[in-house]
Short mmCIF file of C-alpha atoms in Angstrom, two decimals:
data_model
loop_
_atom_site.label_atom_id
_atom_site.label_comp_id
_atom_site.label_asym_id
_atom_site.label_seq_id
_atom_site.Cartn_x
_atom_site.Cartn_y
_atom_site.Cartn_z
CA MET A 553 -0.41 -0.13 0.19
CA ALA A 554 1.44 3.55 -1.23
CA ARG A 555 0.31 6.73 -0.77
CA VAL A 556 -0.14 8.73 -4.09
CA GLY A 557 -2.29 11.96 -3.19
CA THR A 558 -1.23 14.07 0.12
CA SER A 559 -3.73 16.35 2.04
CA ASP A 560 -2.42 19.86 0.42
CA GLY A 561 -4.22 18.51 -2.80
CA GLN A 562 -1.10 17.20 -4.88
CA ALA A 563 0.48 13.94 -6.08
CA ASP A 564 2.62 11.80 -3.85
CA GLN A 565 5.77 11.71 -5.78
CA VAL A 566 7.64 9.77 -3.31
CA GLY A 567 4.52 7.32 -2.71
CA ILE A 568 4.52 6.24 -6.48
CA GLN A 569 8.43 6.23 -6.64
CA ASN A 570 7.91 3.45 -3.99
CA ILE A 571 5.91 1.66 -6.20
CA ILE A 572 8.29 1.65 -8.74
CA ASN A 573 10.77 0.49 -6.85
CA SER A 574 8.83 -1.97 -5.37
CA GLY A 575 7.79 -3.58 -9.04
CA TRP A 576 4.20 -3.31 -7.95
CA GLY A 577 3.80 -2.42 -11.63
CA TRP A 578 -0.51 -2.64 -12.29
CA ASN A 579 -1.16 -4.78 -9.24
CA GLY A 580 -0.67 -1.63 -6.16
CA TRP A 581 -3.17 -1.05 -3.67
CA VAL A 582 -3.02 3.21 -3.31
CA TYR A 583 -4.44 5.43 -0.94
CA LEU A 584 -4.75 8.81 -1.27
CA ASP A 585 -5.18 11.86 1.38
CA PRO A 586 -7.64 14.23 0.51
CA CYS A 587 -7.39 17.65 0.86
CA THR A 588 -9.62 19.04 3.23
CA ASN A 589 -9.35 22.60 4.14
CA THR A 590 -12.18 25.30 2.56
CA THR A 591 -9.06 27.50 1.33
CA GLY A 592 -6.26 26.71 -0.45
CA CYS A 593 -7.16 23.41 -1.97
CA PRO A 594 -7.34 22.13 -5.30
CA SER A 595 -10.83 20.70 -6.59
CA PRO A 596 -10.99 16.93 -5.63
CA ALA A 597 -12.11 16.02 -9.48
CA GLU A 598 -8.26 17.86 -10.12
CA HIS A 599 -6.61 16.28 -7.12
CA VAL A 600 -7.35 13.19 -8.05
CA GLN A 601 -6.04 14.24 -12.05
CA ARG A 602 -3.08 15.01 -10.55
CA VAL A 603 -2.49 11.59 -9.24
CA ASN A 604 -3.90 9.92 -12.16
CA TYR A 605 -1.39 12.04 -14.00
CA SER A 606 1.30 10.95 -12.46
CA LEU A 607 0.97 7.75 -12.16
CA ASN A 608 0.31 7.43 -15.97
CA LEU A 609 3.93 9.23 -16.07
CA ALA A 610 5.44 6.31 -14.04
CA GLN A 611 6.52 4.00 -16.94
CA PRO A 612 9.90 2.75 -16.04
CA GLN A 613 11.52 -0.02 -18.06
CA GLU A 614 12.55 -1.80 -15.54
CA LEU A 615 9.01 -3.25 -14.62
CA ASN A 616 8.62 -4.18 -18.66
CA LYS A 617 5.15 -2.45 -18.33
CA THR A 618 3.48 -0.62 -21.67
CA ASN A 619 3.21 2.76 -22.32
CA TYR A 620 0.02 2.60 -20.25
CA GLY A 621 1.80 3.94 -17.12
CA MET A 622 0.15 2.29 -13.74
CA PHE A 623 -3.50 1.45 -12.71
CA PRO A 624 -4.02 0.95 -9.44
CA ASN A 625 -5.88 -2.57 -8.15
CA ALA A 626 -7.92 -1.05 -5.40
CA PHE A 627 -7.83 2.82 -4.87
CA PHE A 628 -8.47 3.98 -0.88
CA ILE A 629 -9.40 7.41 0.59
CA ASN A 630 -7.95 7.97 4.13
CA ILE A 631 -10.62 9.51 6.05
CA GLN A 632 -8.67 10.62 9.71
CA GLY A 633 -8.33 13.15 11.76
CA GLN A 634 -10.69 16.39 12.39
CA TRP A 635 -12.02 17.74 9.45
CA SER A 636 -13.99 21.52 9.08
CA SER A 637 -16.87 21.94 11.67
CA ASN A 638 -19.23 21.68 9.10
CA ARG A 639 -20.46 18.27 8.07
CA MET A 640 -22.54 18.89 5.05
CA VAL A 641 -19.47 20.98 3.73
CA ASN A 642 -17.32 17.52 4.41
CA GLN A 643 -19.91 15.50 2.85
CA GLN A 644 -19.91 17.76 -0.24
CA ILE A 645 -15.99 17.37 -0.04
CA LEU A 646 -16.24 13.53 -0.05
CA THR A 647 -18.85 13.16 -2.51
CA GLU A 648 -16.43 14.91 -5.28
CA TYR A 649 -13.70 12.72 -4.75
CA VAL A 650 -15.89 9.80 -4.87
CA GLN A 651 -17.23 10.48 -8.08
CA ALA A 652 -13.49 11.37 -9.38
CA ALA A 653 -12.15 8.52 -8.05
CA ALA A 654 -15.10 6.20 -9.45
CA ALA A 655 -14.84 7.91 -12.91
CA THR A 656 -10.77 7.75 -13.09
CA PHE A 657 -10.09 4.44 -11.39
CA GLU A 658 -13.47 2.29 -11.98
CA GLY A 659 -13.64 2.05 -7.89
CA THR A 660 -13.42 3.47 -5.44
CA SER A 661 -12.61 2.04 -1.04
CA PHE A 662 -12.41 4.05 2.26
CA ILE A 663 -10.13 3.55 4.77
CA THR A 664 -11.81 4.90 8.23
CA ASP A 665 -13.49 3.96 11.35
CA TYR A 666 -16.72 4.66 13.10
CA THR A 667 -15.59 7.63 15.21
CA THR A 668 -13.86 9.42 12.57
CA TRP A 669 -16.39 9.12 10.36
CA SER A 670 -19.79 9.99 12.16
CA THR A 671 -17.50 12.97 13.52
CA ASN A 672 -16.76 14.48 9.88
CA PHE A 673 -19.99 13.46 8.64
CA GLY A 674 -22.85 12.53 10.84
CA PRO A 675 -23.68 8.91 12.55
CA TYR A 676 -26.00 8.30 9.74
CA TRP A 677 -24.61 9.67 6.19
CA THR A 678 -23.54 7.03 3.86
CA VAL A 679 -20.95 6.99 1.38
CA PRO A 680 -22.05 8.48 -1.53
CA ALA A 681 -23.72 5.80 -4.70
CA SER A 682 -21.05 5.65 -6.87
CA ALA A 683 -18.50 4.32 -4.33
CA GLY A 684 -17.59 0.79 -3.81
CA ASP A 685 -15.48 -1.79 -6.35
CA ALA A 686 -16.61 -2.75 -10.17
CA SER A 687 -19.35 -4.32 -8.30
CA GLY A 688 -20.28 -1.17 -6.72
CA VAL A 689 -19.93 -2.71 -3.05
CA PRO A 690 -18.05 0.14 -0.50
CA PHE A 691 -14.99 -1.36 1.17
CA ILE A 692 -13.36 -0.24 4.31
CA TRP A 693 -10.14 -0.74 5.58
CA TRP A 694 -10.84 -0.67 9.00
CA ARG A 695 -9.05 1.00 11.89
CA LYS A 696 -9.52 -0.45 15.49
CA TYR A 697 -6.48 -0.64 17.51
CA ASP A 698 -7.33 -3.52 19.48
CA GLY A 699 -4.15 -5.99 18.88
CA ARG A 700 -6.86 -8.46 17.30
CA THR A 701 -7.14 -10.26 13.92
CA ASP A 702 -10.37 -10.63 13.48
CA THR A 703 -13.56 -7.98 12.75
CA ASN A 704 -15.04 -8.83 16.29
CA GLY A 705 -16.85 -5.66 16.97
CA PHE A 706 -17.36 -4.46 13.95
CA SER A 707 -21.01 -2.78 13.40
CA PRO A 708 -21.65 -1.60 10.08
CA PHE A 709 -21.88 2.01 9.76
CA GLY A 710 -22.13 4.72 6.50
CA ASN A 711 -23.07 1.60 4.48
CA PHE A 712 -20.10 -0.22 5.17
CA THR A 713 -21.05 -4.16 5.74
CA MET A 714 -17.68 -5.85 4.53
CA VAL A 715 -14.27 -4.91 6.23
CA LEU A 716 -11.70 -5.52 3.16
CA LEU A 717 -8.81 -5.14 5.69
CA LYS A 718 -8.20 -4.29 9.17
CA GLN A 719 -5.27 -1.98 10.47
CA TYR A 720 -4.99 -3.48 14.27
CA ALA A 721 -2.07 -1.96 15.01
CA GLN A 722 -0.42 1.43 14.85
CA ASN A 723 3.50 2.73 15.71
CA VAL A 724 4.90 -0.94 15.38
CA ASN A 725 8.75 -0.89 13.93
CA ASN A 726 7.54 2.86 13.24
CA ARG A 727 5.03 1.90 10.52
CA ALA A 728 1.53 0.39 11.10
CA VAL A 729 0.69 -3.10 11.10
CA SER A 730 -2.21 -3.84 8.57
CA HIS A 731 -3.83 -7.47 8.73
CA PHE A 732 -6.26 -9.05 5.73
CA ILE A 733 -8.01 -11.42 7.13
CA HIS A 734 -8.32 -13.25 4.06
CA TRP A 735 -11.14 -16.23 4.32
CA THR A 736 -14.19 -13.98 4.61
CA LEU A 737 -13.04 -10.73 2.56
CA HIS A 738 -13.07 -10.01 -1.22
CA PRO A 739 -10.47 -7.76 -2.73
CA PRO A 740 -11.50 -4.54 -4.84
CA GLU A 741 -11.69 -5.14 -8.90
CA THR A 742 -11.22 -2.18 -10.43
CA VAL A 743 -11.29 -2.33 -14.89
CA HIS A 744 -7.63 -1.72 -15.66
CA GLN A 745 -7.82 0.51 -19.25
CA GLN A 746 -5.93 3.43 -19.77
CA ARG A 747 -7.22 7.01 -19.31
CA THR A 748 -6.55 9.65 -21.29
CA LEU A 749 -3.95 12.22 -19.85
CA HIS A 750 -4.38 15.71 -18.82
CA PRO A 751 -2.05 17.55 -17.45
CA PRO A 752 -2.56 18.93 -14.10
#
């Protein structure tokens, strides 16, 4: 998993280079930190396009890739911390990110937890209809720091009913530890197709 978009509205060139160095090619899972300031941020659509443009430019010969650039298998929007105090504004920002990601990457998943979701969007607000993988299922990478490799304690919220991945610990060897519950979950699927390059 590599970050490809930073919270200031830019593509994460370090994260993209990490993808190249790892040799993931077309098979990487990536996430974006949305820009949530009400001023000073590009539009969500522009932010996603900057990420897409940078991914498409990443064509190292050592990966033996075509000239189509990189296309992630799963694209996550990372929802963390405190957004603005206006939940309606937050809902609109996330909706625009979801719409842009769905149009660009054919699927959107989320990294979040109930407390963060309910604080920023309201406990009963659900993910936009365009969210989800190619089948339309909204997947969640669930943050629950309990040290357990199971989904005990998960209750559906925000229209999330299926946990794709659980992040159960943090700050272990200076990096978060994530656990993929293989036997009950299915990775999100995206349609691999080339997108038109648009400079940011």
